[in-house]
Short mmCIF file of C-alpha atoms in Angstrom, two decimals:
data_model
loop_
_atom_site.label_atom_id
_atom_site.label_comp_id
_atom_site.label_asym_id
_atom_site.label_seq_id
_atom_site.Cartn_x
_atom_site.Cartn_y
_atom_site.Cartn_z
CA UNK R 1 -93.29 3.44 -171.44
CA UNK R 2 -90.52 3.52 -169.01
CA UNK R 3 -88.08 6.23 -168.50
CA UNK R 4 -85.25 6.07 -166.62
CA UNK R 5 -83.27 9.00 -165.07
CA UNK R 6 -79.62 8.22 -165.91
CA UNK R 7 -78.26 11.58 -164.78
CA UNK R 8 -78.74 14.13 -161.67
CA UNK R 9 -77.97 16.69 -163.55
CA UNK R 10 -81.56 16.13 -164.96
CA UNK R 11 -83.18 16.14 -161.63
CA UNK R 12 -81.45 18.95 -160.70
CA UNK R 13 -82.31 20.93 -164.04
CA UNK R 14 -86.27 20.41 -163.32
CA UNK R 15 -86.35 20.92 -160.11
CA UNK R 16 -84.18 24.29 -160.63
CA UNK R 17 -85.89 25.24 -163.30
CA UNK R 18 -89.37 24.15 -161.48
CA UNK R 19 -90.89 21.77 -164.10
CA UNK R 20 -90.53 18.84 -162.08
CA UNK R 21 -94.53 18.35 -161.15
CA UNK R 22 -94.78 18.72 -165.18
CA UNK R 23 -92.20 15.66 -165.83
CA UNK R 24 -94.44 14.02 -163.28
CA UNK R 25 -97.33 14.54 -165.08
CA UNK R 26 -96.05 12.89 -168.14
CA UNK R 27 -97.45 9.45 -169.56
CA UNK R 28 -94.29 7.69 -168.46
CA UNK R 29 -93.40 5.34 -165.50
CA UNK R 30 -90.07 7.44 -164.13
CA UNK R 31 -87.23 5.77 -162.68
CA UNK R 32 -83.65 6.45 -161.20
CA UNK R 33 -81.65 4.42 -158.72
CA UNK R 34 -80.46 5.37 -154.97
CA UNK R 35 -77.04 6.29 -156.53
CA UNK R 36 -78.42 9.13 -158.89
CA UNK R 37 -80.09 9.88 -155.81
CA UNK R 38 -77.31 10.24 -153.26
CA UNK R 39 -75.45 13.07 -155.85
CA UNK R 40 -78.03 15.43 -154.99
CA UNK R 41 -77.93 17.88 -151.98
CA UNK R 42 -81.17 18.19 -149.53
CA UNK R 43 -82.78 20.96 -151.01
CA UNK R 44 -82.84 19.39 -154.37
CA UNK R 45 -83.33 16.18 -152.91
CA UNK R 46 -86.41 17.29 -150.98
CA UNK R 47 -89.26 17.90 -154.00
CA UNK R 48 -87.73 14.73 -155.70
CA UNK R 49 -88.69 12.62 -152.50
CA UNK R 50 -92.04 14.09 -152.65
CA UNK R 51 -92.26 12.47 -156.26
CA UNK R 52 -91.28 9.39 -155.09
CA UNK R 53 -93.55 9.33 -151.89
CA UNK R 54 -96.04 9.91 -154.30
CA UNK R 55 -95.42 6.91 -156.41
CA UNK R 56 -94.82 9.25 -159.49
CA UNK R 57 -90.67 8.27 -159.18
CA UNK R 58 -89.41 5.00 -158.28
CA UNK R 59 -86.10 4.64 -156.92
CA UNK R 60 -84.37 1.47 -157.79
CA UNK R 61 -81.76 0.46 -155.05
CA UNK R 62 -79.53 -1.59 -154.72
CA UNK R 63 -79.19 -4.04 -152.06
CA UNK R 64 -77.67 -7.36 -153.66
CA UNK R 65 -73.79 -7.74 -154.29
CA UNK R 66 -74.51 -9.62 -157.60
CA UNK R 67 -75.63 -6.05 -158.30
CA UNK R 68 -72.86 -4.05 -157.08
CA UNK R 69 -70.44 -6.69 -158.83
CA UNK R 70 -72.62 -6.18 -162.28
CA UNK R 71 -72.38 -2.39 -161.68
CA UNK R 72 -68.66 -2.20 -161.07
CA UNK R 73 -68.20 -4.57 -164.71
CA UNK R 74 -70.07 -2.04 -166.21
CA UNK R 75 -67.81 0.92 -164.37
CA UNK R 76 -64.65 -1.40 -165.35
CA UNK R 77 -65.13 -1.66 -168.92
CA UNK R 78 -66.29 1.58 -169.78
CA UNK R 79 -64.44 4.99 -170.61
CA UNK R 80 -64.99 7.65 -168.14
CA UNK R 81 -68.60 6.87 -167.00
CA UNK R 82 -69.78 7.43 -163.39
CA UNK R 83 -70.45 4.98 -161.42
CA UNK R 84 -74.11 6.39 -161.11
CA UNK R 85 -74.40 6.19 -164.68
CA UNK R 86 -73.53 2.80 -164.56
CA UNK R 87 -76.17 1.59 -162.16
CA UNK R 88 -78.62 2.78 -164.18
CA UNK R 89 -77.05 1.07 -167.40
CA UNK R 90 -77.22 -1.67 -165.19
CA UNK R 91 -80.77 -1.73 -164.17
CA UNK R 92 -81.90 -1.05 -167.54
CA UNK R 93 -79.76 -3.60 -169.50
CA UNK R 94 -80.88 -6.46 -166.69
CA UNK R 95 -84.62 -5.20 -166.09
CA UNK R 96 -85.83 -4.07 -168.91
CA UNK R 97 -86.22 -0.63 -168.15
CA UNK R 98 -85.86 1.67 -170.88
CA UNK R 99 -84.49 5.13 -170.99
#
């Protein structure tokens, strides 16, 4: 099954809260994108790069402007979400990724 992070609040929560090599350990296949990446500051940032050096997170990024454009629709036509939260409601509606 495939989980994706939609939020850095929930990075942030496991890694404060230091259950993050637990969620790892998890039967799921974890994913965020680069955005939901970029909220967090270094020190949280650190153990979730270990994660994803370790193949146990993969970060989605986003490199194509078809993407961007898709993600700012989303942002457009929504009520108050973040853009973050939209690239992941992006990557899941157009990958199949499921969260």
């Amino acid at each position: 099954m495939k989980i994706v992070i939609n939020d850095a609040n929930i990075l942030i929560d496991l890694v404060k809260l230091e259950l993050l090599e637990a969620f790892s350990k998890l039967n799921f296949d974890l994913y965020t994108t680069d955005f939901v990446i970029e909220e967090l500051n270094d020190k949280q940032r650190a153990p979730i790069t270990e994660l994803s050096e370790s193949n146990k997170l993969g970060i989605i990024e986003t490199i194509a402007i078809e993407d961007f454009q898709g993600i700012n629709t989303i942002l457009e036509n929504s009520s108050g979400l973040s853009f973050e939260y939209c690239s992941v409601w992006y990557y899941r509606k157009n990958f199949q990724v499921y969260y």
